[in-house]
Amino acid sequence: MKITIERAALLRSLGHVQSVVERRNTIPILSNVLLKAENGELALTATDMDLEIVESVPADIARPGSATAPAHTLYDIARKLPDGSQVELDFTADTLTLRSGRSQFRLGALPVEDFPVMAGGDTGHRFSLSAADLKMLVDRTKFAISTEETRYYLNGIYLHASKAKTGAAEIPVLRAVATDGHRLARVEMALPDGASGIPGVIIPRKTVIEVRKLLDEAADRIEVQLSDTKVRFAFDSIVLTSKLIDGTFPDYERVIPTGNDKVMEVNAGQFAAAVDRVATISTEKSRAVKLSLDRGILTLSASSPEAGSATEEIEVSYDNTALEIGFNSRYLLDITQQIEGDGVRFTLADAGSPTVVRDVADGSALYVLMPMRV
């Protein structure tokens, strides 16, 4: 294999694929990126056996062929080369030689045939949605993904087709849900064409993170292909394929309370800033903040034996009996960061029951937060 490619194009593609490669690998070939040059394009492939990303980039091919090279090393070299430079990659025997200007690097290459490739095959279901919609589904749920490995079926976003009630009618929606047992995020959008028969799937956290990184540079449409075991995202010149989490997502509808009768509305920005200030005092482990509600006034308070105490009052829309309830301040801030409008609505029952949080201006997202004892 012998090719010449612009440094900027190589760096951009290496930046996308090398982030899939784990820094520590017990299998040496998984530290490498597969380079395949043919038909005027260089295809770069990286995998961790559960997730595979392939990106194609135009290149001047003098001699077609394939090679592997250490992914992070190759990326660091490309990053440090001068802007606007041309990069020549020449693979012979078991060495990949990179030349650019007066610089030359010789990298050890492992056999191409050792590089694992995820089986293709028909994924069964396919539909497309806009990059903005996929961003919205990911951004408003990913913060609630569990990091607890024992309940592995919560280590991702549950994507499925469902129905949403609007008055007396039901409309089909595509729904994304994540929960860690302390909080839950549920976001929905109109069901895209072709998505009505999709199986409910759990997309792993790492896949969610990698897809989200790519979306900022993505063109408008993202094609999604799904089977019971795999998901594939294709856009521009990138194809990302991932195994799904093999497990059953819990019946999340059961934890969304329907009988909460106390409603508080507050300016999202003011509320978040007040929570953040008061939480400065709370103990590091629990970060607990107490909300004391009375007509028109919310008093936020926190205390710790070492740091002292803090209180702050803000005006709210609330016309019900007095209520005191405690929350993890970090969880409150994570949710209020998802509120795009000015107002946030809390629907509460009592100090021991889950609270529903919604954006006043946008009904597509719903959050559930378990209280804490304070």
Coordinates of C-alpha atoms in Angstrom, one line a residue:
M1 CA 0.0 0.0 0.0
K2 CA 1.3 3.5 -0.9
I3 CA -0.9 6.6 -0.7
T4 CA -0.7 10.4 -0.3
I5 CA -3.3 12.3 1.7
E6 CA -3.8 15.8 3.1
R7 CA -2.9 16.0 6.7
A8 CA -6.2 17.8 7.6
A9 CA -8.3 15.0 6.1
L10 CA -6.2 12.2 7.7
L11 CA -6.2 14.0 11.1
R12 CA -10.0 14.5 11.1
S13 CA -10.7 10.8 10.3
L14 CA -8.1 9.5 12.7
G15 CA -9.7 11.7 15.4
H16 CA -13.0 10.1 14.8
V17 CA -11.9 6.4 14.8
Q18 CA -9.1 6.5 17.4
S19 CA -11.4 7.4 20.2
V20 CA -13.0 3.9 19.9
V21 CA -9.6 2.3 20.6
E22 CA -9.1 1.6 24.3
R23 CA -5.8 2.9 25.8
R24 CA -5.1 -0.4 27.5
N25 CA -5.6 -3.6 25.4
T26 CA -4.9 -7.2 26.2
I27 CA -5.3 -8.0 22.5
P28 CA -2.5 -6.0 20.7
I29 CA -4.4 -5.8 17.3
L30 CA -7.2 -3.9 19.0
S31 CA -4.7 -1.0 19.6
N32 CA -4.4 -0.6 15.8
V33 CA -6.4 1.1 13.1
L34 CA -6.9 -0.8 9.8
L35 CA -6.0 1.2 6.7
K36 CA -7.5 0.0 3.4
A37 CA -6.7 1.9 0.2
E38 CA -8.7 1.3 -3.0
N39 CA -10.7 3.2 -5.6
G40 CA -9.4 6.6 -4.7
E41 CA -10.3 6.3 -1.0
L42 CA -8.6 5.4 2.3
A43 CA -10.9 3.5 4.7
L44 CA -10.0 3.7 8.4
T45 CA -11.4 1.1 10.7
A46 CA -11.2 0.8 14.5
T47 CA -12.9 -1.6 16.9
D48 CA -13.1 -2.8 20.5
M49 CA -15.0 -5.9 19.4
D50 CA -18.3 -4.4 20.6
L51 CA -18.1 -1.2 18.6
E52 CA -16.7 -0.6 15.1
I53 CA -16.3 2.6 13.2
V54 CA -15.3 2.9 9.6
E55 CA -14.6 6.2 7.9
S56 CA -13.6 6.8 4.2
V57 CA -11.6 9.7 3.1
P58 CA -10.3 10.7 -0.4
A59 CA -6.7 9.9 -1.0
D60 CA -4.2 9.7 -3.9
I61 CA -3.5 6.0 -4.2
A62 CA -0.2 5.0 -5.9
R63 CA -0.5 1.4 -4.8
P64 CA -3.7 -0.1 -3.4
G65 CA -3.6 -2.4 -0.4
S66 CA -4.1 -2.7 3.4
A67 CA -2.1 -2.2 6.6
T68 CA -2.6 -1.8 10.3
A69 CA -0.9 0.8 12.5
P70 CA -1.0 1.9 16.2
A71 CA -4.1 4.1 16.3
H72 CA -3.1 6.6 19.0
T73 CA 0.5 6.9 17.8
L74 CA -0.6 7.6 14.2
Y75 CA -3.1 10.2 15.5
D76 CA -0.5 12.0 17.6
I77 CA 1.9 12.1 14.7
A78 CA -0.8 13.6 12.3
R79 CA -1.7 16.1 15.0
K80 CA 1.8 17.4 15.3
L81 CA 2.5 17.7 11.6
P82 CA 2.3 21.2 10.2
D83 CA -1.0 22.6 8.7
G84 CA -1.4 22.1 5.0
S85 CA 1.2 19.4 4.7
Q86 CA 0.9 16.3 2.6
V87 CA 1.3 12.9 4.2
E88 CA 2.7 9.8 2.4
L89 CA 1.9 6.4 3.9
D90 CA 4.0 3.5 2.5
F91 CA 3.5 0.0 3.8
T92 CA 6.0 -2.8 2.9
A93 CA 6.6 -6.1 4.7
D94 CA 5.6 -5.3 8.4
T95 CA 6.5 -1.6 8.5
L96 CA 4.4 1.4 7.8
T97 CA 6.5 4.4 6.8
L98 CA 5.0 7.9 7.2
R99 CA 6.7 10.8 5.4
S100 CA 5.7 14.5 5.5
G101 CA 8.2 17.2 4.4
R102 CA 11.4 16.3 6.1
S103 CA 9.8 14.1 8.8
Q104 CA 9.8 10.4 8.6
F105 CA 8.3 7.8 11.0
R106 CA 8.5 4.0 10.8
L107 CA 5.8 2.2 12.7
G108 CA 5.5 -1.5 13.4
A109 CA 2.4 -3.0 11.7
L110 CA 0.6 -6.1 12.8
P111 CA -0.9 -8.5 10.2
V112 CA -4.0 -7.3 8.5
E113 CA -5.6 -10.7 8.7
D114 CA -5.5 -10.5 12.5
F115 CA -7.7 -7.5 12.5
P116 CA -11.3 -8.4 13.6
V117 CA -14.2 -7.3 11.5
M118 CA -17.7 -7.2 12.8
A119 CA -20.0 -9.4 10.7
G120 CA -22.2 -7.4 8.3
G121 CA -25.5 -9.0 7.5
D122 CA -29.0 -7.6 7.3
T123 CA -30.0 -5.4 10.2
G124 CA -33.7 -5.8 9.4
H125 CA -35.1 -2.4 10.3
R126 CA -33.9 0.9 8.8
F127 CA -35.1 4.5 9.2
S128 CA -33.6 8.0 9.1
L129 CA -33.8 11.0 11.3
S130 CA -32.2 14.4 11.4
A131 CA -28.9 15.0 13.2
A132 CA -30.7 17.6 15.4
D133 CA -33.4 15.0 16.5
L134 CA -30.8 12.4 17.3
K135 CA -28.8 14.9 19.3
M136 CA -31.9 15.9 21.2
L137 CA -32.7 12.2 22.1
V138 CA -29.1 11.6 23.3
D139 CA -28.4 14.9 25.1
R140 CA -31.6 14.8 27.1
T141 CA -31.2 11.2 28.3
K142 CA -27.5 10.3 28.5
F143 CA -26.9 12.0 31.9
A144 CA -29.2 9.5 33.5
I145 CA -27.4 6.4 32.1
S146 CA -26.3 4.1 35.0
T147 CA -22.6 3.5 35.5
E148 CA -23.2 0.6 37.9
E149 CA -22.0 -2.5 36.1
T150 CA -24.0 -4.9 38.2
R151 CA -27.3 -3.7 36.6
Y152 CA -25.7 -3.8 33.1
Y153 CA -29.1 -3.5 31.4
L154 CA -29.2 0.2 32.7
N155 CA -25.8 1.0 31.1
G156 CA -27.3 2.5 28.0
I157 CA -30.3 4.3 26.4
Y158 CA -33.4 2.3 25.7
L159 CA -34.7 3.2 22.2
H160 CA -38.2 2.0 21.2
A161 CA -41.4 2.8 19.3
S162 CA -44.3 3.8 21.6
K163 CA -47.5 5.8 21.7
A164 CA -48.0 9.2 23.3
K165 CA -51.4 10.4 24.5
T166 CA -52.4 13.9 23.2
G167 CA -55.8 14.5 24.7
A168 CA -58.0 11.6 23.5
A169 CA -55.7 10.6 20.6
E170 CA -52.6 8.5 20.6
I171 CA -49.7 9.4 18.3
P172 CA -46.8 7.1 17.4
V173 CA -43.4 8.3 18.8
L174 CA -39.8 7.2 19.0
R175 CA -38.8 7.2 22.6
A176 CA -35.4 7.2 24.4
V177 CA -35.2 6.4 28.1
A178 CA -32.4 6.2 30.6
T179 CA -32.4 5.6 34.3
D180 CA -29.9 4.8 37.1
G181 CA -32.5 4.0 39.7
H182 CA -32.3 7.5 41.3
R183 CA -33.5 9.5 38.3
L184 CA -35.1 8.8 34.9
A185 CA -35.1 10.7 31.7
R186 CA -37.7 10.0 28.9
V187 CA -37.7 11.9 25.7
E188 CA -39.8 11.4 22.6
M189 CA -40.2 12.6 19.0
A190 CA -42.5 11.9 16.1
L191 CA -41.9 8.3 14.9
P192 CA -39.8 8.4 11.7
D193 CA -41.0 6.6 8.6
G194 CA -39.9 2.9 8.7
A195 CA -39.5 2.8 12.5
S196 CA -42.9 1.5 13.5
G197 CA -41.8 -2.2 13.8
I198 CA -38.4 -1.7 15.5
P199 CA -37.5 -3.9 18.5
G200 CA -36.9 -2.2 21.8
V201 CA -33.1 -2.0 22.1
I202 CA -30.5 -0.8 24.7
I203 CA -27.7 1.1 23.1
P204 CA -24.5 0.9 25.2
R205 CA -23.1 4.1 26.9
K206 CA -19.8 4.0 24.9
T207 CA -21.7 3.8 21.6
V208 CA -24.0 6.7 22.7
I209 CA -20.9 8.8 23.6
E210 CA -19.1 8.1 20.3
V211 CA -22.2 8.8 18.2
R212 CA -22.7 12.1 20.0
K213 CA -19.1 13.2 19.3
L214 CA -19.7 12.6 15.6
L215 CA -23.1 14.4 15.4
D216 CA -21.7 17.9 15.7
E217 CA -20.0 17.5 12.3
A218 CA -22.7 15.3 10.7
A219 CA -24.8 16.2 7.7
D220 CA -28.5 16.6 8.2
R221 CA -29.7 13.0 7.8
I222 CA -28.6 10.0 9.9
E223 CA -29.6 6.5 8.7
V224 CA -30.2 4.1 11.6
Q225 CA -30.3 0.3 11.0
L226 CA -31.4 -2.0 13.8
S227 CA -31.7 -5.7 14.5
D228 CA -32.1 -7.6 17.8
T229 CA -28.4 -7.6 18.4
K230 CA -26.9 -4.7 16.5
V231 CA -27.4 -1.0 15.7
R232 CA -25.7 0.8 12.8
F233 CA -25.5 4.6 12.3
A234 CA -24.5 5.8 8.8
F235 CA -23.9 9.4 7.8
D236 CA -21.5 11.3 5.5
S237 CA -18.6 8.8 5.0
I238 CA -18.9 7.2 8.4
V239 CA -20.5 3.9 9.5
L240 CA -20.6 3.1 13.2
T241 CA -21.8 -0.4 14.1
S242 CA -22.4 -1.6 17.7
K243 CA -23.5 -4.6 19.6
L244 CA -26.6 -3.9 21.8
I245 CA -26.9 -4.7 25.5
D246 CA -28.4 -8.1 25.8
G247 CA -30.9 -7.6 28.6
T248 CA -34.4 -6.5 29.4
F249 CA -35.0 -2.8 30.2
P250 CA -37.3 -2.4 33.2
D251 CA -40.9 -1.3 32.9
Y252 CA -40.1 2.4 33.3
E253 CA -43.8 3.5 33.0
R254 CA -44.4 2.0 36.5
V255 CA -42.0 4.5 38.2
I256 CA -43.5 7.6 36.6
P257 CA -46.1 8.8 39.1
T258 CA -49.5 9.9 37.9
G259 CA -51.1 11.1 41.1
N260 CA -48.8 14.0 42.1
D261 CA -51.0 16.9 42.9
K262 CA -48.7 19.7 44.0
V263 CA -47.3 21.9 41.2
M264 CA -44.4 24.3 41.4
E265 CA -43.2 26.4 38.5
V266 CA -40.0 28.4 38.6
N267 CA -37.5 30.1 36.3
A268 CA -35.1 27.4 35.3
G269 CA -32.0 29.6 35.3
Q270 CA -32.7 31.2 38.7
F271 CA -33.5 27.9 40.2
A272 CA -30.3 26.2 38.9
A273 CA -28.1 29.1 40.1
A274 CA -29.7 29.1 43.6
V275 CA -29.3 25.3 43.9
D276 CA -25.6 25.6 42.8
R277 CA -24.9 28.3 45.4
V278 CA -26.6 26.6 48.3
A279 CA -25.0 23.2 47.4
T280 CA -21.5 24.7 48.0
I281 CA -22.2 24.0 51.7
S282 CA -23.6 20.5 51.4
T283 CA -21.4 17.5 52.2
E284 CA -19.5 16.1 49.3
K285 CA -20.9 12.6 49.3
S286 CA -24.7 13.3 49.3
R287 CA -24.8 16.9 48.0
A288 CA -28.2 17.1 49.6
V289 CA -30.3 20.3 49.2
K290 CA -33.7 20.7 51.0
L291 CA -36.5 22.5 49.2
S292 CA -39.1 24.1 51.6
L293 CA -42.2 25.1 49.7
D294 CA -44.9 27.5 50.8
R295 CA -47.3 29.7 48.8
G296 CA -45.2 31.7 46.3
I297 CA -41.9 31.1 48.0
L298 CA -39.2 28.3 47.8
T299 CA -36.5 28.2 50.4
L300 CA -33.4 26.2 49.5
S301 CA -31.2 25.1 52.3
A302 CA -28.1 22.9 52.9
S303 CA -25.9 22.2 55.9
S304 CA -22.9 20.2 56.9
P305 CA -21.1 19.8 60.3
E306 CA -17.8 21.0 58.8
A307 CA -18.9 23.8 56.4
G308 CA -21.9 25.4 58.1
S309 CA -25.2 26.1 56.5
A310 CA -26.8 28.1 53.6
T311 CA -30.3 29.2 52.7
E312 CA -31.7 31.1 49.7
E313 CA -35.2 32.2 48.9
I314 CA -36.7 32.5 45.4
E315 CA -40.1 33.3 44.1
V316 CA -42.1 30.5 42.6
S317 CA -45.6 29.8 41.3
Y318 CA -47.0 27.4 44.0
D319 CA -50.4 27.5 45.6
N320 CA -50.7 24.4 47.8
T321 CA -49.9 23.1 51.3
A322 CA -46.4 23.6 52.7
L323 CA -44.0 20.8 51.8
E324 CA -40.3 20.0 52.6
I325 CA -38.4 17.6 50.3
G326 CA -34.7 16.8 49.8
F327 CA -32.8 16.1 46.5
N328 CA -29.3 15.4 45.4
S329 CA -28.2 18.8 44.1
R330 CA -26.1 17.3 41.3
Y331 CA -29.2 15.5 40.0
L332 CA -31.3 18.7 40.1
L333 CA -28.6 20.5 38.1
D334 CA -28.3 17.7 35.5
I335 CA -32.0 17.9 34.9
T336 CA -32.3 21.7 34.8
Q337 CA -29.5 21.8 32.3
Q338 CA -31.9 20.0 29.9
I339 CA -34.6 22.7 30.2
E340 CA -34.5 24.8 27.0
G341 CA -37.4 27.2 27.9
D342 CA -37.5 29.7 30.8
G343 CA -39.8 27.7 33.0
V344 CA -39.5 24.3 34.8
R345 CA -42.4 22.5 36.3
F346 CA -42.1 20.2 39.4
T347 CA -45.1 18.0 40.1
L348 CA -44.7 16.7 43.7
A349 CA -46.7 14.4 46.1
D350 CA -44.8 14.3 49.4
A351 CA -41.3 14.1 50.9
G352 CA -40.9 10.4 50.2
S353 CA -42.4 10.0 46.7
P354 CA -40.8 10.5 43.3
T355 CA -41.1 14.0 41.7
V356 CA -41.9 14.6 38.0
V357 CA -39.9 17.5 36.3
R358 CA -40.9 19.0 32.9
D359 CA -40.0 21.9 30.7
V360 CA -43.0 24.2 30.7
A361 CA -42.5 25.1 27.0
D362 CA -41.7 21.6 25.7
G363 CA -43.7 18.5 26.4
S364 CA -41.4 16.0 24.6
A365 CA -39.2 15.4 27.7
L366 CA -40.1 14.1 31.1
Y367 CA -37.8 13.5 34.1
V368 CA -38.4 11.6 37.3
L369 CA -36.3 12.3 40.4
M370 CA -36.2 10.3 43.6
P371 CA -36.1 12.4 46.8
M372 CA -33.4 12.1 49.6
R373 CA -33.7 12.3 53.3
V374 CA -32.3 15.6 54.6

